[in-house]
Short mmCIF file of the C-alpha atoms (twelve columns), coordinates in Angstrom:
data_MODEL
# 
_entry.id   MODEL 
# 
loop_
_atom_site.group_PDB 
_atom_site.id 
_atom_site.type_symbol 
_atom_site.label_atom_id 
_atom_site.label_alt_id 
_atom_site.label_comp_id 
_atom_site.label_asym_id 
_atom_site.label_seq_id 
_atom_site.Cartn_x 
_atom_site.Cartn_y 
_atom_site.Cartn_z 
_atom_site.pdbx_PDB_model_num 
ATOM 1   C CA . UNK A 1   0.000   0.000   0.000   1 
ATOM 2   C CA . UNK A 2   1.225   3.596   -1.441  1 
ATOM 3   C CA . UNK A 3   0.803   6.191   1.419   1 
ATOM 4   C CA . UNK A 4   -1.267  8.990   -0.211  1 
ATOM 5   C CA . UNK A 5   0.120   12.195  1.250   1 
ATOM 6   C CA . UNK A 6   -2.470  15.102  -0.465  1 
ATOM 7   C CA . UNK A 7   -5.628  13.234  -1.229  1 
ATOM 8   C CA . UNK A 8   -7.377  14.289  -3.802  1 
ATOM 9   C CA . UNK A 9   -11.334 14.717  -3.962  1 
ATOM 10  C CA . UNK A 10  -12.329 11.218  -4.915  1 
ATOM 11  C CA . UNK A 11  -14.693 8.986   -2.076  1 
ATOM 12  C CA . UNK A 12  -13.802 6.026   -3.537  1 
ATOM 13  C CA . UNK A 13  -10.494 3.340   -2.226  1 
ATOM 14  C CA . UNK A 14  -8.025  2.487   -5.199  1 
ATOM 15  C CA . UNK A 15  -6.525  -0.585  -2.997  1 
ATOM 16  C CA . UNK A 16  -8.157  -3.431  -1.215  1 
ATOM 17  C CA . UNK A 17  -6.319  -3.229  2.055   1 
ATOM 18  C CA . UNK A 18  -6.181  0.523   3.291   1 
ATOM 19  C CA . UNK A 19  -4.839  3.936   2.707   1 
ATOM 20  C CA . UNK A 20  -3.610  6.630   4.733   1 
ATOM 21  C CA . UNK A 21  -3.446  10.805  3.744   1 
ATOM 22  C CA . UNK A 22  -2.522  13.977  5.847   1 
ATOM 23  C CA . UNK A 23  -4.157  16.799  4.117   1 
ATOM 24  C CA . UNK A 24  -3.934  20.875  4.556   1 
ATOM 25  C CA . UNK A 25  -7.292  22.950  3.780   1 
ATOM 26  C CA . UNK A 26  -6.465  26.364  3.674   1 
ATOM 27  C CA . UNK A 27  -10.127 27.922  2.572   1 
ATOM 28  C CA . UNK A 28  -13.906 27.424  2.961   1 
ATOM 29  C CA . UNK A 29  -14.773 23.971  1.565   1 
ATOM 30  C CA . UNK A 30  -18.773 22.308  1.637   1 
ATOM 31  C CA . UNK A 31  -18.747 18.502  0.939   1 
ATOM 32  C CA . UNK A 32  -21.509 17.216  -0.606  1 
ATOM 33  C CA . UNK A 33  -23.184 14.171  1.687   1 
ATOM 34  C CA . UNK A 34  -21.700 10.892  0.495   1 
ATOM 35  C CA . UNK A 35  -21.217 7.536   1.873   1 
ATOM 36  C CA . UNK A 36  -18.434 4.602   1.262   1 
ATOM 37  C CA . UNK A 37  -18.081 0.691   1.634   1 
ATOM 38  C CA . UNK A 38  -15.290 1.306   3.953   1 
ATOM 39  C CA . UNK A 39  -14.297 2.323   6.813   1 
ATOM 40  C CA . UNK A 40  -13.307 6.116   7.021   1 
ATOM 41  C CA . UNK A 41  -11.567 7.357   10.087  1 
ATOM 42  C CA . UNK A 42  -10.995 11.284  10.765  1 
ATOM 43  C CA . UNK A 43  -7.961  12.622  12.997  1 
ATOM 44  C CA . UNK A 44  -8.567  16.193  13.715  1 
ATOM 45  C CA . UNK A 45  -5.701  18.366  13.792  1 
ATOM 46  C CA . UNK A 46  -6.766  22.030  13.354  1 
ATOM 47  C CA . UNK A 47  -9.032  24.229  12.112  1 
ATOM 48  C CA . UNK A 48  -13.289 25.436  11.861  1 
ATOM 49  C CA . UNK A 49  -14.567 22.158  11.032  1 
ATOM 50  C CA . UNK A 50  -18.171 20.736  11.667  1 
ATOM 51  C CA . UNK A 51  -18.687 16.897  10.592  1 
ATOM 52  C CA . UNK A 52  -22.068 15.788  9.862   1 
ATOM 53  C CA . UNK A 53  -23.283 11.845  10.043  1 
ATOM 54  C CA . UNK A 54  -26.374 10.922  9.149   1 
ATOM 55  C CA . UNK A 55  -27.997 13.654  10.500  1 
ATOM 56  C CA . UNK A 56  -25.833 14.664  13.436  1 
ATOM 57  C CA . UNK A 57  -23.769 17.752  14.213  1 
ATOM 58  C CA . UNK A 58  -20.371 17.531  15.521  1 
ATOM 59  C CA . UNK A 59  -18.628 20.979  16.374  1 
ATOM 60  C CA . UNK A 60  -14.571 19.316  16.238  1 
ATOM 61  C CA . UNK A 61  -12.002 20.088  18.922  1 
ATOM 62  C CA . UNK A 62  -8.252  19.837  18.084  1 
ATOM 63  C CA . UNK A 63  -7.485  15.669  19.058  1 
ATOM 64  C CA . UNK A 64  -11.302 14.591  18.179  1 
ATOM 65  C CA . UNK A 65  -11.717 11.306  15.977  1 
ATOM 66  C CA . UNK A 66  -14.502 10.760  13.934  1 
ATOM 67  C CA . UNK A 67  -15.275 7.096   13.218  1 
ATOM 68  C CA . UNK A 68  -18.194 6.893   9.715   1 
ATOM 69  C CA . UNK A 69  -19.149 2.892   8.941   1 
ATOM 70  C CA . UNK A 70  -20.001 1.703   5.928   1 
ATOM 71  C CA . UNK A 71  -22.849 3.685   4.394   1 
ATOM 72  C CA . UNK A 72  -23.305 6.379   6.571   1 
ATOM 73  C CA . UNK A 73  -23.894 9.254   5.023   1 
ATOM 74  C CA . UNK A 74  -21.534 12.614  5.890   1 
ATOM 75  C CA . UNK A 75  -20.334 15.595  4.859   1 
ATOM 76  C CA . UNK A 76  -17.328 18.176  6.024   1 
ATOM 77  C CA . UNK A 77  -18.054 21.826  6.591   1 
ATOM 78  C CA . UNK A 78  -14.808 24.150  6.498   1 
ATOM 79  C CA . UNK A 79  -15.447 27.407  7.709   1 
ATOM 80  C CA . UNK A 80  -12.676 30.214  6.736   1 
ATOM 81  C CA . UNK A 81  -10.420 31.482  9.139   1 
ATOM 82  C CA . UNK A 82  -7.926  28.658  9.892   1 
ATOM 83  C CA . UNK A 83  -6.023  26.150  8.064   1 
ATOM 84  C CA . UNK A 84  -8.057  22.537  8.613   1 
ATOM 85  C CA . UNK A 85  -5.136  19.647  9.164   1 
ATOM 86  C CA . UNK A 86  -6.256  16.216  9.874   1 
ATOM 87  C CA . UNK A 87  -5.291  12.638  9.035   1 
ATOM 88  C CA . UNK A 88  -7.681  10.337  7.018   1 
ATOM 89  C CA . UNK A 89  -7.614  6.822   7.155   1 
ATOM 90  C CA . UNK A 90  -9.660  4.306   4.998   1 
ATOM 91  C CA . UNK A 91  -10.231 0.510   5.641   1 
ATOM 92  C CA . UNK A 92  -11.257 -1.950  3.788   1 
ATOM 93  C CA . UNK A 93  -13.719 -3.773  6.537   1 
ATOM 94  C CA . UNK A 94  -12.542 -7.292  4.908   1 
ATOM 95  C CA . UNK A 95  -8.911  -6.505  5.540   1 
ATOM 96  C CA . UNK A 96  -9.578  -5.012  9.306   1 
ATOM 97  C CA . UNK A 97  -11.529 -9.005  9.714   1 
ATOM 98  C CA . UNK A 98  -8.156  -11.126 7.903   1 
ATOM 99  C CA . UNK A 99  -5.653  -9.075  10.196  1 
ATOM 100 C CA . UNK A 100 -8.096  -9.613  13.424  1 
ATOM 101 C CA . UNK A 101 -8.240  -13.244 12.644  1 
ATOM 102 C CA . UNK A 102 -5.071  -14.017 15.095  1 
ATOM 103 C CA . UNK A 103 -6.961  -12.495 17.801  1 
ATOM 104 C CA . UNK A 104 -10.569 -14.155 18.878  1 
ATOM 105 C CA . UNK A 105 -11.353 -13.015 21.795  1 
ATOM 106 C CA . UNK A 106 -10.795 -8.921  21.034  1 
ATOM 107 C CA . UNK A 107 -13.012 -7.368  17.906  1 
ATOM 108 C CA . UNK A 108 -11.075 -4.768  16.071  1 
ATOM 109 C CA . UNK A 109 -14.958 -4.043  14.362  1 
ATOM 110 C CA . UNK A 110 -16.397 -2.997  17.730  1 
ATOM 111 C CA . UNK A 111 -15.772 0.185   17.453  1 
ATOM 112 C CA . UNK A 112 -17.501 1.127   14.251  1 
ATOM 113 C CA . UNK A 113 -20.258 -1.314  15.033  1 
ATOM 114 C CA . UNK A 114 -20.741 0.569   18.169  1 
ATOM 115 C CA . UNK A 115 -20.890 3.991   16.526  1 
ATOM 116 C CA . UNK A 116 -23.982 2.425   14.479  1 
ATOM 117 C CA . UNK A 117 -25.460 1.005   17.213  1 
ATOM 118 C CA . UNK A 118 -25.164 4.504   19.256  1 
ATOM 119 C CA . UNK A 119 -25.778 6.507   16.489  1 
ATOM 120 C CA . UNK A 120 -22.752 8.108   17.514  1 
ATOM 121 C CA . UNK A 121 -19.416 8.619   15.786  1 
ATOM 122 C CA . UNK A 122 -17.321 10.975  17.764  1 
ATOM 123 C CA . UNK A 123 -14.454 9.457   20.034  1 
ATOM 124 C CA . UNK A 124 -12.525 11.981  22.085  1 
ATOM 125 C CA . UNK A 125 -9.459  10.862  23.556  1 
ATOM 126 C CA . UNK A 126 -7.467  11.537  26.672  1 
ATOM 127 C CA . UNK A 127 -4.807  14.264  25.999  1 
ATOM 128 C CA . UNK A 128 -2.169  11.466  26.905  1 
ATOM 129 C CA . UNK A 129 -3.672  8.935   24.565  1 
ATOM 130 C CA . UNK A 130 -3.942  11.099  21.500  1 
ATOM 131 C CA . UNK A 131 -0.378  11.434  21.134  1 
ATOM 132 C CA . UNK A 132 0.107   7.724   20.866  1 
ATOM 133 C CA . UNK A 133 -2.175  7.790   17.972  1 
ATOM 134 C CA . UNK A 134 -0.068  10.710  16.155  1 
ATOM 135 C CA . UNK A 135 2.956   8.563   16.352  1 
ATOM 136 C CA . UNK A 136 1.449   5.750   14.957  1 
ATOM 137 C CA . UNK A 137 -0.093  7.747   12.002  1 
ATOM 138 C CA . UNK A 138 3.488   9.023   11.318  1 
ATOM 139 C CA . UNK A 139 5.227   5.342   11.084  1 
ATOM 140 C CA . UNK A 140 1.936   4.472   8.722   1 
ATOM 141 C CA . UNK A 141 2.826   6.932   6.789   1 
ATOM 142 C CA . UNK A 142 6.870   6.877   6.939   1 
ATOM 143 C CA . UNK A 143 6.892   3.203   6.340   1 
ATOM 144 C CA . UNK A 144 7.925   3.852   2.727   1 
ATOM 145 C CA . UNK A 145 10.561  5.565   3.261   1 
ATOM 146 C CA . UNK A 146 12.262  3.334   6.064   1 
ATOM 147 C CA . UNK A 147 15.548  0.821   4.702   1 
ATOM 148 C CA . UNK A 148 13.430  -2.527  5.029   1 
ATOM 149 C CA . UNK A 149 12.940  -4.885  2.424   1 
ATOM 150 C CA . UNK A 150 9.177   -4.862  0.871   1 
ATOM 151 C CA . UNK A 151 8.118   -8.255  3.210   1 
ATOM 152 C CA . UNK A 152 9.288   -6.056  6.637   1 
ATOM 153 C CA . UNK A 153 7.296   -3.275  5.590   1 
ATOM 154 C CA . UNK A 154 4.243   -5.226  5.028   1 
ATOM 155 C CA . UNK A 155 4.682   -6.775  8.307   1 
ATOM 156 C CA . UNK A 156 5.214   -3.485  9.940   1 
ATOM 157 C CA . UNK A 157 2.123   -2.212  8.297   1 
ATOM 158 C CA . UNK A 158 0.089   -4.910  9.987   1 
ATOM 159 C CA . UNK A 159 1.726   -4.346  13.400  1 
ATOM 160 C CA . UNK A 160 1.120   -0.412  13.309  1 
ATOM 161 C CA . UNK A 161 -2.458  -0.688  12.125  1 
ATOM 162 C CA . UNK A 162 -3.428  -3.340  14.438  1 
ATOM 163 C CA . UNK A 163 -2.190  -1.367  17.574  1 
ATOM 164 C CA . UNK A 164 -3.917  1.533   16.339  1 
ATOM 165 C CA . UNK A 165 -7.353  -0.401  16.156  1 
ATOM 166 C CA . UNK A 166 -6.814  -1.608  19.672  1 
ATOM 167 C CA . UNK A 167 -6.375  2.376   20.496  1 
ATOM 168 C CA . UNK A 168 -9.981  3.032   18.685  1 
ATOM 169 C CA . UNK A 169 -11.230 0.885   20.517  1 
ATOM 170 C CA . UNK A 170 -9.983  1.664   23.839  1 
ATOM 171 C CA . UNK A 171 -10.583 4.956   23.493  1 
ATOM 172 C CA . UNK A 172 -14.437 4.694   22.130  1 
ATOM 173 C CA . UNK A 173 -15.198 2.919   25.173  1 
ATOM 174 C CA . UNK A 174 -13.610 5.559   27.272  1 
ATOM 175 C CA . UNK A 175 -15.687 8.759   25.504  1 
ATOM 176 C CA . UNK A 176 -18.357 10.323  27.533  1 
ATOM 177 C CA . UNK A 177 -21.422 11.481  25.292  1 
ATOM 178 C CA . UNK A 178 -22.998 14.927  26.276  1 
ATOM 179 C CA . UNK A 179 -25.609 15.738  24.022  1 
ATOM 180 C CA . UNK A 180 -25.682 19.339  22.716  1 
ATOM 181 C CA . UNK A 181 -22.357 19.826  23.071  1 
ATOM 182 C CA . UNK A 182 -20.468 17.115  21.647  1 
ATOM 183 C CA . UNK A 183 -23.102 16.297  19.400  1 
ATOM 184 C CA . UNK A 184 -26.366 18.170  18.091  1 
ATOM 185 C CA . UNK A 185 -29.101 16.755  16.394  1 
ATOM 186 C CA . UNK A 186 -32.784 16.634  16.382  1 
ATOM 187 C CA . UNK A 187 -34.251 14.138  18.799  1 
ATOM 188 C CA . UNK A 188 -37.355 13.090  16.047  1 
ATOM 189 C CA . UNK A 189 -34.512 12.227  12.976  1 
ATOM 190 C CA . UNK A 190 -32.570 10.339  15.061  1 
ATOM 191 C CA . UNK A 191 -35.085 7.909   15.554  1 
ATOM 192 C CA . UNK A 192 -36.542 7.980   12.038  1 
ATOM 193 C CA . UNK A 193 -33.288 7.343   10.712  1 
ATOM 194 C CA . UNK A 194 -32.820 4.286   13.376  1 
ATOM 195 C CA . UNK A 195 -36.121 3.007   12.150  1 
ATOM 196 C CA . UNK A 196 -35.292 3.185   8.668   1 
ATOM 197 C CA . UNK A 197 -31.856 1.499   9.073   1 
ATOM 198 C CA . UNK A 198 -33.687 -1.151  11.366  1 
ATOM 199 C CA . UNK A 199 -37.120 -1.837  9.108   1 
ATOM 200 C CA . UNK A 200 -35.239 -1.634  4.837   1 
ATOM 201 C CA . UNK A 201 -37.481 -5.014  4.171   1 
ATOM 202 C CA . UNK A 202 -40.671 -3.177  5.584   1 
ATOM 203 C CA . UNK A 203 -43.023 -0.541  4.112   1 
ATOM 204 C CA . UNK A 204 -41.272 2.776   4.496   1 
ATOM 205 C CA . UNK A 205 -43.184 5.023   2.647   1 
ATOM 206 C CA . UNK A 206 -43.745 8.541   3.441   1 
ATOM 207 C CA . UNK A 207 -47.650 7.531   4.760   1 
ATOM 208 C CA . UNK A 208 -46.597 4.263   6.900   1 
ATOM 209 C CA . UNK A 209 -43.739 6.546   8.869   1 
ATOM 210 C CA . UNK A 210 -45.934 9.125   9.520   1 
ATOM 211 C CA . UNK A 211 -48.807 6.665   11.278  1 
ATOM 212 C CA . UNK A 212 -45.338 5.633   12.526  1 
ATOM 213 C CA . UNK A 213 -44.127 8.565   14.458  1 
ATOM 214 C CA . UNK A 214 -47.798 10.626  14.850  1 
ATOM 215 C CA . UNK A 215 -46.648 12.979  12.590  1 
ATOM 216 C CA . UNK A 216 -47.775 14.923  9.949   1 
ATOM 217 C CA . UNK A 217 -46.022 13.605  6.618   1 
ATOM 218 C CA . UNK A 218 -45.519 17.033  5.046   1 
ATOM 219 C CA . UNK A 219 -43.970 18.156  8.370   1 
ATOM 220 C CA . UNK A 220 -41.756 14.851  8.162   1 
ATOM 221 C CA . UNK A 221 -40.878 15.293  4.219   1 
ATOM 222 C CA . UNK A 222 -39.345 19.155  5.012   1 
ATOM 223 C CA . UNK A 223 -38.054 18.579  8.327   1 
ATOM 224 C CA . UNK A 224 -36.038 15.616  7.222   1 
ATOM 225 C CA . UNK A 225 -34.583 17.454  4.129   1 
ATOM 226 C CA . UNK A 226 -33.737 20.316  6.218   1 
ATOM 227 C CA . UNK A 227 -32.202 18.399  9.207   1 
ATOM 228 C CA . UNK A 228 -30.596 15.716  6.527   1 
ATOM 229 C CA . UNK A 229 -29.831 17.327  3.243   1 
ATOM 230 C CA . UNK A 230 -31.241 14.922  1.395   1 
ATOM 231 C CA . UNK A 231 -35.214 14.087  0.984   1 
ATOM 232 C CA . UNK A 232 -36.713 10.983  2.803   1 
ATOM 233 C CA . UNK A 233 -37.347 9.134   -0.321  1 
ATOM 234 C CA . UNK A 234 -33.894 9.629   -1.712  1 
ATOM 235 C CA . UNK A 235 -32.319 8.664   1.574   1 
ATOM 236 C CA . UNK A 236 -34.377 5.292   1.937   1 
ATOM 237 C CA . UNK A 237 -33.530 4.353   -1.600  1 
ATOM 238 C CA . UNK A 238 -29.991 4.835   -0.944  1 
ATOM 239 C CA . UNK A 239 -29.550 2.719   1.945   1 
ATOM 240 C CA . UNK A 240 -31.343 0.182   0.276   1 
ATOM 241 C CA . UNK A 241 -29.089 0.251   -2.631  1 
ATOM 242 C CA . UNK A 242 -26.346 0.183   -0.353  1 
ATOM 243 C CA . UNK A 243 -27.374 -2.875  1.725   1 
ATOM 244 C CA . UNK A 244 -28.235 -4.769  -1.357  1 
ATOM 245 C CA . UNK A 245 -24.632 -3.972  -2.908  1 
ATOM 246 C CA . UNK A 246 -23.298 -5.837  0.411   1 
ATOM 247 C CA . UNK A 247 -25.496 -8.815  -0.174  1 
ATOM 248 C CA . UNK A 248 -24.592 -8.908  -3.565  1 
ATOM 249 C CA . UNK A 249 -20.902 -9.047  -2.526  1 
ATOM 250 C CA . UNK A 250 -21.578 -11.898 -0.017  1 
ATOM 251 C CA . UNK A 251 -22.918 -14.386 -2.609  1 
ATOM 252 C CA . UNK A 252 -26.803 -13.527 -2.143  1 
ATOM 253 C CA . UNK A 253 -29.321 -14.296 -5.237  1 
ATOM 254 C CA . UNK A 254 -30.318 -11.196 -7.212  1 
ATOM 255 C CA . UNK A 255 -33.865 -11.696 -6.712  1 
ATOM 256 C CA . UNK A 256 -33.652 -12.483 -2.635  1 
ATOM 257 C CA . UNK A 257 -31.732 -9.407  -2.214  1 
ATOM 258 C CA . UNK A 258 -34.595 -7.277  -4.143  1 
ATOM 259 C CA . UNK A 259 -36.926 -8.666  -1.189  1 
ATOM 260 C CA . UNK A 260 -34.682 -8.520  1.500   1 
ATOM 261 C CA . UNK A 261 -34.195 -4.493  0.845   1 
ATOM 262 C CA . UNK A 262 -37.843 -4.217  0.884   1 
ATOM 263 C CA . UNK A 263 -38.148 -3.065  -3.004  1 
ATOM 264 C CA . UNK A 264 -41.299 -4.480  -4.370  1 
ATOM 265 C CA . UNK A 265 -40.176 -4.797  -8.319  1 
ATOM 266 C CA . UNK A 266 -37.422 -6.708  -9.267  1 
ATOM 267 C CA . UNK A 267 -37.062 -4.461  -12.657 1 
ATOM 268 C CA . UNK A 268 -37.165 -1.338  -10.632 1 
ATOM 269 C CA . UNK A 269 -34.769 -2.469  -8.145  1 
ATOM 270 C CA . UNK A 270 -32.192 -3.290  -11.168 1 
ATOM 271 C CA . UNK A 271 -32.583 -0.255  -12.817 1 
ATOM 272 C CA . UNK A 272 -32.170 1.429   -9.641  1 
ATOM 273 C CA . UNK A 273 -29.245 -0.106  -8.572  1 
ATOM 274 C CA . UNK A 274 -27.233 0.001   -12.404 1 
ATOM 275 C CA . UNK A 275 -28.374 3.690   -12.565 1 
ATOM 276 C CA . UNK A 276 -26.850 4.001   -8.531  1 
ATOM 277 C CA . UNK A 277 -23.616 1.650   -9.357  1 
ATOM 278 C CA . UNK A 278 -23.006 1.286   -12.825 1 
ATOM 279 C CA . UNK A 279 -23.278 -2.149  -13.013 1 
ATOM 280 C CA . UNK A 280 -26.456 -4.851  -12.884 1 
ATOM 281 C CA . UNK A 281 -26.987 -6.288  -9.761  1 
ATOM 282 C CA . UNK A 282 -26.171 -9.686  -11.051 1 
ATOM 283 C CA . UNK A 283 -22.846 -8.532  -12.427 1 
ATOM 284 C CA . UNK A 284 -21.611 -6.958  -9.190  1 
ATOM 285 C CA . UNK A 285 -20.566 -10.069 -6.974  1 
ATOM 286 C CA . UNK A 286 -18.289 -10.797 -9.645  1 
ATOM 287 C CA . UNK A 287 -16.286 -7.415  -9.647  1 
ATOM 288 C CA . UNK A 288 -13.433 -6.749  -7.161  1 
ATOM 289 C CA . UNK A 289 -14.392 -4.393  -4.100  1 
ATOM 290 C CA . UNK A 290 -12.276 -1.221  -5.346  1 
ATOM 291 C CA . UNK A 291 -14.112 -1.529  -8.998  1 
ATOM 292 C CA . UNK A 292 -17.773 -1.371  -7.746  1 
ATOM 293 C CA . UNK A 293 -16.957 1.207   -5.156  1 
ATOM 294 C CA . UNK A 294 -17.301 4.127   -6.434  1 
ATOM 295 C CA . UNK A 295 -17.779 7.189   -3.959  1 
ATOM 296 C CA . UNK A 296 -21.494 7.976   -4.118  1 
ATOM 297 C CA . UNK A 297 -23.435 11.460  -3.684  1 
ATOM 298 C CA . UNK A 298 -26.256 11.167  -1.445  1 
ATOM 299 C CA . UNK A 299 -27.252 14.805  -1.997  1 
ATOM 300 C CA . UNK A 300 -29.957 16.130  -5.098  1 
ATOM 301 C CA . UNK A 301 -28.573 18.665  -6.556  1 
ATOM 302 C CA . UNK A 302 -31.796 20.859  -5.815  1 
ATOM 303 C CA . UNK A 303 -31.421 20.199  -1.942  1 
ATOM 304 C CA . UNK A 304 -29.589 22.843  0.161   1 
ATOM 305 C CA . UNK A 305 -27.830 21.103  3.061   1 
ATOM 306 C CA . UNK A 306 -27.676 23.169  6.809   1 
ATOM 307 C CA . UNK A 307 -25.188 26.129  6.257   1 
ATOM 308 C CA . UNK A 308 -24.435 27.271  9.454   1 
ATOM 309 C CA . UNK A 309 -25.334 26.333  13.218  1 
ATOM 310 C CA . UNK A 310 -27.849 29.103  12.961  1 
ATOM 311 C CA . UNK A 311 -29.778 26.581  10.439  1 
ATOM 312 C CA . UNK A 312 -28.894 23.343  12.612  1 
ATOM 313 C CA . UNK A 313 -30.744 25.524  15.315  1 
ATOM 314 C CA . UNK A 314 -33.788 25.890  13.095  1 
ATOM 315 C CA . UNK A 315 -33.368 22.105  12.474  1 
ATOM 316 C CA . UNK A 316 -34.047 21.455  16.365  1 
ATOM 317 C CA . UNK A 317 -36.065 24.563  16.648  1 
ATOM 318 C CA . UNK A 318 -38.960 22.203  14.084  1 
ATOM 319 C CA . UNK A 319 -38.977 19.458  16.767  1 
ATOM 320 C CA . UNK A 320 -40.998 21.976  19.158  1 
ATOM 321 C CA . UNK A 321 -43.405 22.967  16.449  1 
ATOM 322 C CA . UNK A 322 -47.319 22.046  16.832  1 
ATOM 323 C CA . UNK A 323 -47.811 21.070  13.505  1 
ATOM 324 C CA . UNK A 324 -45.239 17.890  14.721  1 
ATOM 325 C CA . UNK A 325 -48.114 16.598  17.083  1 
ATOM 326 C CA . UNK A 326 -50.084 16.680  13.920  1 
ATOM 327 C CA . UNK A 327 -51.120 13.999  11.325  1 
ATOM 328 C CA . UNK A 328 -52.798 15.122  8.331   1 
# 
């Protein structure tokens, strides 16, 4: 593996095991929302940076780590006014389960199945711990440059990575969650988008979540575009597109993975998914992970994502409205 050193602006992995970059933003930069098939870790360095995952708001502090799963959606916000350093680290999830194989009893995916579970990505480590994780960055990314043949450097790869996993791990468990300050979001999305990512295979449409939540479903369609950047229908055809790539890629029949992502029409669901991927359903298990991932824009184009904290504000601001205690 090639350490990348100034990334470019491409979401998607070139290798199959991981890849490491330490970037420099000088100016004011607005992501669109996107998701990967890999794992994506952030090391903050410096700079006016909010992240955004699936919904949530996370204001970064100098030594923060933001852990984003396969197919979360996110964005980065760079405000103006100071140079934004981090590290970014990507990982395959297949490679993080052949290096954990030595070691049974300790799960180098807990972490990033966690942050799914918790619907919560940020891990903010102890001012003596965060150092540890600098140094191991560095060697990552020095590793080319050290006199070892191409087997030692391989090896040392593995050994570097590994410890750093344990670290993520270690230090997720050890993060205290205060809502509204390490984290803003609005209390009715969050569980919308749990139920979603729970219930793919069920009835999600715009009606059935409204009965769902008591909620009037023009009140649900803006505030979810507003708090998400994306609308509701857009969202739950992306995760389902998602979710069906991965059982694609494990060996699952075309036409079970159309049911078990809860679309109703086989045709639609292939024309959904070449139009989403590029390729047919049934000729993605046969193409190698970095081919069919491509880095994928979950934002329309006609959709204005929150701007500021001022708008995230509005965002929770909806949650107190009367017309949400309203079903129409």
């Amino acid at each position: 593996m090639k350490t990348l050193w100034n990334k470019d602006d491409r979401f998607e992995m070139l290798r199959e095991d991981f890849e490491l970059f330490h970037n420099y933003t000088e100016h004011s930069v607005r992501t669109e929302y996107h998701t990967h098939n890999f794992y994506e870790i952030l090391f903050f360095l410096s700079g006016a940076v909010e992240y955004e995952v699936e919904g949530r708001h996370y204001p970064l502090h100098p030594g923060d780590i933001i852990l984003t799963n396969t197919s979360e959606v996110h964005k980065t916000i760079i405000r103006e006014g100071k140079q934004y350093e981090r590290y970014v680290l990507w990982i395959r999830p297949e490679f993080v389960t052949s290096i954990n194989l030595p070691f049974p009893d300790f799960s180098f995916h807990a972490c990033f199945d966690s942050s799914v579970k918790s619907h919560y990505n940020l891990i903010r480590p102890s001012q003596e711990l965060f150092p540890a994780f600098l140094r191991l960055l560095e060697q990552l990314g020095s590793i080319e440059d050290t006199p070892v043949k191409s087997e030692g450097k391989h090896v040392l790869r593995i050994c570097y990575l590994t410890e750093l996993l344990v670290l993520l791990n270690l230090a997720q468990k050890d993060t205290e969650v205060t809502h509204g300050i390490h984290v803003i979001s609005n209390p009715k999305i969050d569980e919308v988008v749990f139920f979603i990512n729970t219930h793919l295979r069920d009835d999600l449409s715009l009606d059935s979540l409204a009965t769902q939540f008591y909620i009037s479903k023009f009140y649900l369609s803006r505030l979810f575009r507003d708090c998400m950047g994306i609308s509701l229908h857009q969202y739950i055809l992306n995760k389902r597109l998602l979710l069906a790539k991965e059982l694609l890629q494990n060996q699952m029949e075309p036409y079970a993975v159309c049911e078990e992502c809860g679309f109703g029409d086989y045709s639609h669901f292939s024309r959904s998914f070449k139009n989403y991927f590029g390729v047919s359903p049934r000729e993605s298990p046969s193409l190698s992970l970095a081919s069919v991932d491509r880095g994928h824009s979950a934002q329309q184009k006609d959709t204005p994502a929150p701007q500021s904290f001022s708008e995230v504000q509005r965002c929770l601001d909806y949650s107190e409205s009367p017309a949400a205690d309203r079903q129409h």
